[in-house]
CSV table of C-alpha atoms and ligand atoms in Angstrom, one decimal:
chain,number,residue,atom,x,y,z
A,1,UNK,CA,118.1,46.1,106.5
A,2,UNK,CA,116.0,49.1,106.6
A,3,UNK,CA,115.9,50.3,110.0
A,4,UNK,CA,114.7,53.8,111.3
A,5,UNK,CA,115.3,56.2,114.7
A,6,UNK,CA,113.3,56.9,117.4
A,7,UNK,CA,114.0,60.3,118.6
A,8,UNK,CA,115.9,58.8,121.2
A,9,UNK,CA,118.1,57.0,118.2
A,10,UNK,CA,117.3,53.3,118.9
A,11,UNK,CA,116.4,51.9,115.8
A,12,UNK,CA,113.3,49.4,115.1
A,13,UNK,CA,112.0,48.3,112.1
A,14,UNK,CA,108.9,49.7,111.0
A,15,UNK,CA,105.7,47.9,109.6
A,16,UNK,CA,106.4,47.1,106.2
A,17,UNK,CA,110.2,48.1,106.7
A,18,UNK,CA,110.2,51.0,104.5
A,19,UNK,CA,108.6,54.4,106.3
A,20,UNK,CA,106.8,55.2,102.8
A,21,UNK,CA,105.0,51.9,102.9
A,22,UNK,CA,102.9,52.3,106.5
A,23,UNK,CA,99.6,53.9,105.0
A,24,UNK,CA,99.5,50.7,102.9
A,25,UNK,CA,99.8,48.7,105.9
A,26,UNK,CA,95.9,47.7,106.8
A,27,UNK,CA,95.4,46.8,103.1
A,28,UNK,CA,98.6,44.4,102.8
A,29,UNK,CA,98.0,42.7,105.7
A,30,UNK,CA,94.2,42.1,105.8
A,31,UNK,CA,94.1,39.2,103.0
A,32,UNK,CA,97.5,38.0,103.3
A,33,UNK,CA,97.7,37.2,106.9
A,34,UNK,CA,93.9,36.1,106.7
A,35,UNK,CA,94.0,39.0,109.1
A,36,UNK,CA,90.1,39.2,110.7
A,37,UNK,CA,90.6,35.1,110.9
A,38,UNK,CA,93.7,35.1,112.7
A,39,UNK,CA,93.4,38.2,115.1
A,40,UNK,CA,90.0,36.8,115.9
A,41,UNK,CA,91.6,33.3,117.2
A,42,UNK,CA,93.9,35.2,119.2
A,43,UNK,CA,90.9,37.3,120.8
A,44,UNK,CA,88.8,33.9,121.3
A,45,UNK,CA,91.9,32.6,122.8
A,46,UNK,CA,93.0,35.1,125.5
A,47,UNK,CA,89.2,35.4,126.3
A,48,UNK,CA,88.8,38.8,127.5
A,49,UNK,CA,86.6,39.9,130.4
A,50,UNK,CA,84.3,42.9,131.0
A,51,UNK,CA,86.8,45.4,133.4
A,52,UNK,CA,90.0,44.3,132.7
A,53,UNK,CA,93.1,45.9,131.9
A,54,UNK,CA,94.3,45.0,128.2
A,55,UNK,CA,97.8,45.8,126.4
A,56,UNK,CA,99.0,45.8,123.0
A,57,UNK,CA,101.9,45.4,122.3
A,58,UNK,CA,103.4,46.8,118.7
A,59,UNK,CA,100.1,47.6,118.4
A,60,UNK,CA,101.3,49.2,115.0
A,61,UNK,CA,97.9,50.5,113.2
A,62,UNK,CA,95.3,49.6,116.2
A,63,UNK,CA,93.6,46.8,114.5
A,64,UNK,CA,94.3,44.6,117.1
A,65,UNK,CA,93.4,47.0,119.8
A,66,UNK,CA,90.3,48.3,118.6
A,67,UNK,CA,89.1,44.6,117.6
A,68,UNK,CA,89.4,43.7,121.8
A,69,UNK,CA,87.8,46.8,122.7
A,70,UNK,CA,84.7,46.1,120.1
A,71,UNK,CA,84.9,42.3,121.6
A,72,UNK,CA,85.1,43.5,125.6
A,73,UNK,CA,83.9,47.1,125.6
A,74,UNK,CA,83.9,47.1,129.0
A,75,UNK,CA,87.3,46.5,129.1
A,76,UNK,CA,90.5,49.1,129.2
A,77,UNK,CA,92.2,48.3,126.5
A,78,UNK,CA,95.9,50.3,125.5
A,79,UNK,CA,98.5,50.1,122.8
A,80,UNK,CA,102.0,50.8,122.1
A,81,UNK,CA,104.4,50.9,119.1
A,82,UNK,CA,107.8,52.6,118.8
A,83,UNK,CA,106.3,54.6,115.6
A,84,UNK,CA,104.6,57.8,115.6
A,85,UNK,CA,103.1,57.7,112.0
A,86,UNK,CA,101.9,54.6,112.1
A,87,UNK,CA,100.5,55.3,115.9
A,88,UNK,CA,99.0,58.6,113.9
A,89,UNK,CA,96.6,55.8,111.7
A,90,UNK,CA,95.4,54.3,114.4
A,91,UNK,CA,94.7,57.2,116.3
A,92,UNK,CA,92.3,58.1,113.5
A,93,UNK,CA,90.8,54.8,113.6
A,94,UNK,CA,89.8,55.0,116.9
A,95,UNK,CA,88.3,58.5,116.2
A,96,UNK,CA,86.6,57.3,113.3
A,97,UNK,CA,84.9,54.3,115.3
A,98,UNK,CA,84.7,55.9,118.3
A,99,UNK,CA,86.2,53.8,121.0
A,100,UNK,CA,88.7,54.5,123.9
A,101,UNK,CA,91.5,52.8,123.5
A,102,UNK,CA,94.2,54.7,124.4
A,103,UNK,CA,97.4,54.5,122.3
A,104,UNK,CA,101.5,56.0,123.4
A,105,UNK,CA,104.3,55.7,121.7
A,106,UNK,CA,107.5,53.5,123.4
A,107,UNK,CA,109.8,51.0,123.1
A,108,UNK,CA,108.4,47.8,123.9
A,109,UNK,CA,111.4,46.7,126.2
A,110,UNK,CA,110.6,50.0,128.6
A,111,UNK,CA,107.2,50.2,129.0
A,112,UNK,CA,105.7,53.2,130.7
A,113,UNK,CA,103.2,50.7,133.2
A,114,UNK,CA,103.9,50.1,136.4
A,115,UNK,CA,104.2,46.3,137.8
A,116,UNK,CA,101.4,44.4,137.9
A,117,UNK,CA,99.2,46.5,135.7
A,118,UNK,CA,97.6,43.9,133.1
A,119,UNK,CA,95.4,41.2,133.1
A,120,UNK,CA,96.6,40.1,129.3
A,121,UNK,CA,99.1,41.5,126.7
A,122,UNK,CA,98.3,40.4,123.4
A,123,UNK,CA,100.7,40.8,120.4
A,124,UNK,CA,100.3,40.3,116.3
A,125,UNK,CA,102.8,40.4,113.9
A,126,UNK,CA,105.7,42.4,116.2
A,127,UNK,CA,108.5,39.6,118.0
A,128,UNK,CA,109.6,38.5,114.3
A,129,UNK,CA,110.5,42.3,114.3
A,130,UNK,CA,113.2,41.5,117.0
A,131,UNK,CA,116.7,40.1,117.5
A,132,UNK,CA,116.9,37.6,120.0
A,133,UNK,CA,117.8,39.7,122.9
A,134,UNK,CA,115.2,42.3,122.1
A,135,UNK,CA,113.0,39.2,122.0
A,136,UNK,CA,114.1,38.0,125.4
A,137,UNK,CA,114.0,41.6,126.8
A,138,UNK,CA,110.6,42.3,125.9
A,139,UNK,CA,108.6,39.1,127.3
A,140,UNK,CA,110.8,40.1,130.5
A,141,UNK,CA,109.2,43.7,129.9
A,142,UNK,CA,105.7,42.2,129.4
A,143,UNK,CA,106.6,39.7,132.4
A,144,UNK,CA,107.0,42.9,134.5
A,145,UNK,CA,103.7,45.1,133.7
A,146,UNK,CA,101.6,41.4,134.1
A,147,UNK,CA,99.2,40.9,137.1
A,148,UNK,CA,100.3,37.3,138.3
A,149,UNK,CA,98.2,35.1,136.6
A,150,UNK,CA,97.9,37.5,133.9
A,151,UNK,CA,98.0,35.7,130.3
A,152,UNK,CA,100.1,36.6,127.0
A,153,UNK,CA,98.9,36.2,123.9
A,154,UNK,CA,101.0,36.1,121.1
A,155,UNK,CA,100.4,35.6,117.1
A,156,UNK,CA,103.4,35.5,114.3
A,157,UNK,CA,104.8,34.0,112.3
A,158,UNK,CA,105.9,30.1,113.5
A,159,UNK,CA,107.3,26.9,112.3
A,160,UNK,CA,106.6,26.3,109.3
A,161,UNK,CA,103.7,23.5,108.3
A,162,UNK,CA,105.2,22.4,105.3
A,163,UNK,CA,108.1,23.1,102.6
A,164,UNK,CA,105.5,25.0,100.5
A,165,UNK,CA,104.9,27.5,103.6
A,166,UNK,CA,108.6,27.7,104.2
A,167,UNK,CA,109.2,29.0,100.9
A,168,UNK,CA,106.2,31.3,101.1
A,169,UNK,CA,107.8,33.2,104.2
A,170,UNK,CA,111.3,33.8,101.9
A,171,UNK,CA,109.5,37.8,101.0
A,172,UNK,CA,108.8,38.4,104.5
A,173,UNK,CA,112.8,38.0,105.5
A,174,UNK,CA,113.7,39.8,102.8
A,175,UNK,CA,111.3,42.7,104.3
A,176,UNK,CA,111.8,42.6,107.8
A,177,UNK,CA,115.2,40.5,108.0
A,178,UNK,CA,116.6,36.9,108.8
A,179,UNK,CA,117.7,36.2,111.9
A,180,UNK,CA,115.1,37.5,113.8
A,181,UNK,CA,112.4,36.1,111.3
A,182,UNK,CA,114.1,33.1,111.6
A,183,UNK,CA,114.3,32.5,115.4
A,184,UNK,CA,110.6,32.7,114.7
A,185,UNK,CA,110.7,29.5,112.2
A,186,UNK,CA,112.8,27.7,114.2
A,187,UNK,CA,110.2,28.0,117.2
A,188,UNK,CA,111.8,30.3,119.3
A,189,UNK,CA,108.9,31.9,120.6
A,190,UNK,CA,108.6,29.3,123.0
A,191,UNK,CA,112.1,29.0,124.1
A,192,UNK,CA,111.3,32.7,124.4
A,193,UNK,CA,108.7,32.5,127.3
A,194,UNK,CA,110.4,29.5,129.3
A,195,UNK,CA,113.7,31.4,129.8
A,196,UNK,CA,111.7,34.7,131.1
A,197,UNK,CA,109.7,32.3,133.5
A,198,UNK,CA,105.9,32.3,131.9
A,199,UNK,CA,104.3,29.1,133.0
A,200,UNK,CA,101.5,26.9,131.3
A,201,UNK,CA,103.5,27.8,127.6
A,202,UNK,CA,101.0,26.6,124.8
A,203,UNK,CA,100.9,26.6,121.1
A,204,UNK,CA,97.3,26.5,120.6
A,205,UNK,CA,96.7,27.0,117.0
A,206,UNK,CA,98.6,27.4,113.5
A,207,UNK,CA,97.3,28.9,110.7
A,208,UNK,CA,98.6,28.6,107.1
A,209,UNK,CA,98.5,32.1,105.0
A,210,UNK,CA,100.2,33.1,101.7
A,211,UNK,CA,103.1,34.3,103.4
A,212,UNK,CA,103.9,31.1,105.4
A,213,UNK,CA,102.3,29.5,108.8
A,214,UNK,CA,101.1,32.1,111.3
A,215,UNK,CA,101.4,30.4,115.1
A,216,UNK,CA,99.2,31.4,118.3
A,217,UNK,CA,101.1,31.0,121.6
A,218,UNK,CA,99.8,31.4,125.0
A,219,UNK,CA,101.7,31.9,128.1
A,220,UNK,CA,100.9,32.7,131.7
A,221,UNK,CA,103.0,34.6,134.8
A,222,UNK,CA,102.9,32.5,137.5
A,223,UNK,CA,101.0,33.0,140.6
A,224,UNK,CA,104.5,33.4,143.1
A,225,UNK,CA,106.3,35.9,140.8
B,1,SAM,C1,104.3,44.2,111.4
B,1,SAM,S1,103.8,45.5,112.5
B,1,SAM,C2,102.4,44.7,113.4
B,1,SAM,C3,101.3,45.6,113.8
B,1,SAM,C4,100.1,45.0,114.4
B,1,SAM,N1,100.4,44.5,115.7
B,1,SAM,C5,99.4,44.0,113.5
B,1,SAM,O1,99.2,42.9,113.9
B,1,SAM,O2,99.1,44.4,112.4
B,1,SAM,C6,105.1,45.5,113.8
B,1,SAM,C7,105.0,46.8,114.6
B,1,SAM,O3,106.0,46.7,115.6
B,1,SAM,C8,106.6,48.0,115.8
B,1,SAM,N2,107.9,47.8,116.5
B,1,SAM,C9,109.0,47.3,116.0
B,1,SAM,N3,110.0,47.3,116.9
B,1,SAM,C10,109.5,47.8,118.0
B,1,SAM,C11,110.0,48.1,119.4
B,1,SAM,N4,111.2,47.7,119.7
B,1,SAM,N5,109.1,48.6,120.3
B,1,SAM,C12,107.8,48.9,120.0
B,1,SAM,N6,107.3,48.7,118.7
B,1,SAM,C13,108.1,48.2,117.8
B,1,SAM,C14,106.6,48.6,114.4
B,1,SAM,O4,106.6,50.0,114.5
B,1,SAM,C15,105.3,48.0,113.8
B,1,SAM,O5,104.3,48.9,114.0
């Protein structure tokens, strides 16, 4: 497993696992996580409003990010991800289009927001980057920074729909690693959000691409938290 260093030496594992692969990232991912289709659902499904405060989370190359803010431009939208050059790309995507969305880099376990903050999180592609505690520290993270009532939004890769899809997702573990790709196919996301207390837990949608089923999840803090 290919992992790299922040400066602060915790290791993640980047995009497409290897550092020389990031400025291909955009193009792998568009057709082959039917990636307008499926960021699209998760946008429709978190439904965001004009003035509210939006975070992504392993934001990675800002696609995500800068579809919200094109969706809601009245809306503050932010990103995170632990890596600088891929942070760098999306930088220069928001220049290019011209939007403010303001991305930082940090770990996604020790976000720089304080309590209360956001009105939704959303996240594509990044848990199935995790171990299980990283998982489970992270929704606590994202718990944290949440206005109560605030909703999560999460798309990745799920259970799979068939045997077909299962075999499709074999190149993916061998890129980003099994056990925490594998928490994911075991549907662990959920498990995920009941033990760090989110509330209404849904999986709304699933969607099957050439690299196995893709699952949207949404998840709410409770009122009393
Ligand atoms: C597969 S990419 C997903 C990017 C984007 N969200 C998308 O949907 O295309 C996963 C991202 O998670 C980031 N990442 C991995 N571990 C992280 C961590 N512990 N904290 C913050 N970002 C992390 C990687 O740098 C990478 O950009």
């Amino acid at each position: 497993m290919s992992k790299h260093m922040s400066a602060n030496e915790k290791a993640y594992i980047a995009a497409l696992r290897y550092q020389w692969l990031t400025p291909m990232y955009d193009r792998v991912v568009k057709y082959s996580t039917r990636e307008h289709t499926t960021k699209h659902a998760l946008l429709d499904m978190v439904k965001i409003e004009a003035g509210e405060h939006v975070l992504d989370v392993g934001c990675g190359t800002g696609t995500l990010a800068l579809m919200a803010k094109t969706a809601q431009p009245y809306a503050l939208v932010f990103g995170i991800d632990a890596d600088k050059h891929i942070l760098d790309i999306a930088q220069q995507k928001v220049r290019r289009q011209r939007f403010h969305v303001q991305f930082s880099q940090s770990w996604a376990d020790k976000l720089n927001f304080a309590p209360n903050t956001f009105d939704c999180v959303v996240s594509s592609l990044f848990f199935h980057h995790l171990q299980w505690q990283e998982k489970l520290a992270v929704a606590t993270e994202i718990m944290r920074v949440l206005k109560p009532g605030g909703r999560f939004g999460i798309a990745d890769w799920g259970e799979p729909s068939s045997l077909v899809m299962r075999y499709l997702f074999k190149p993916v573990q061998w890129l980003d690693g099994y056990s925490n790709t594998q928490e994911n196919l075991d549907g662990k996301l959920k498990l995920m959000l009941e033990i760090t207390g989110f509330q209404s837990i849904e999986t709304v949608k699933h969607f099957n691409t050439i690299f196995g089923t893709l699952s949207l999840h949404l998840a709410y803090k409770p009122f009393n938290s």
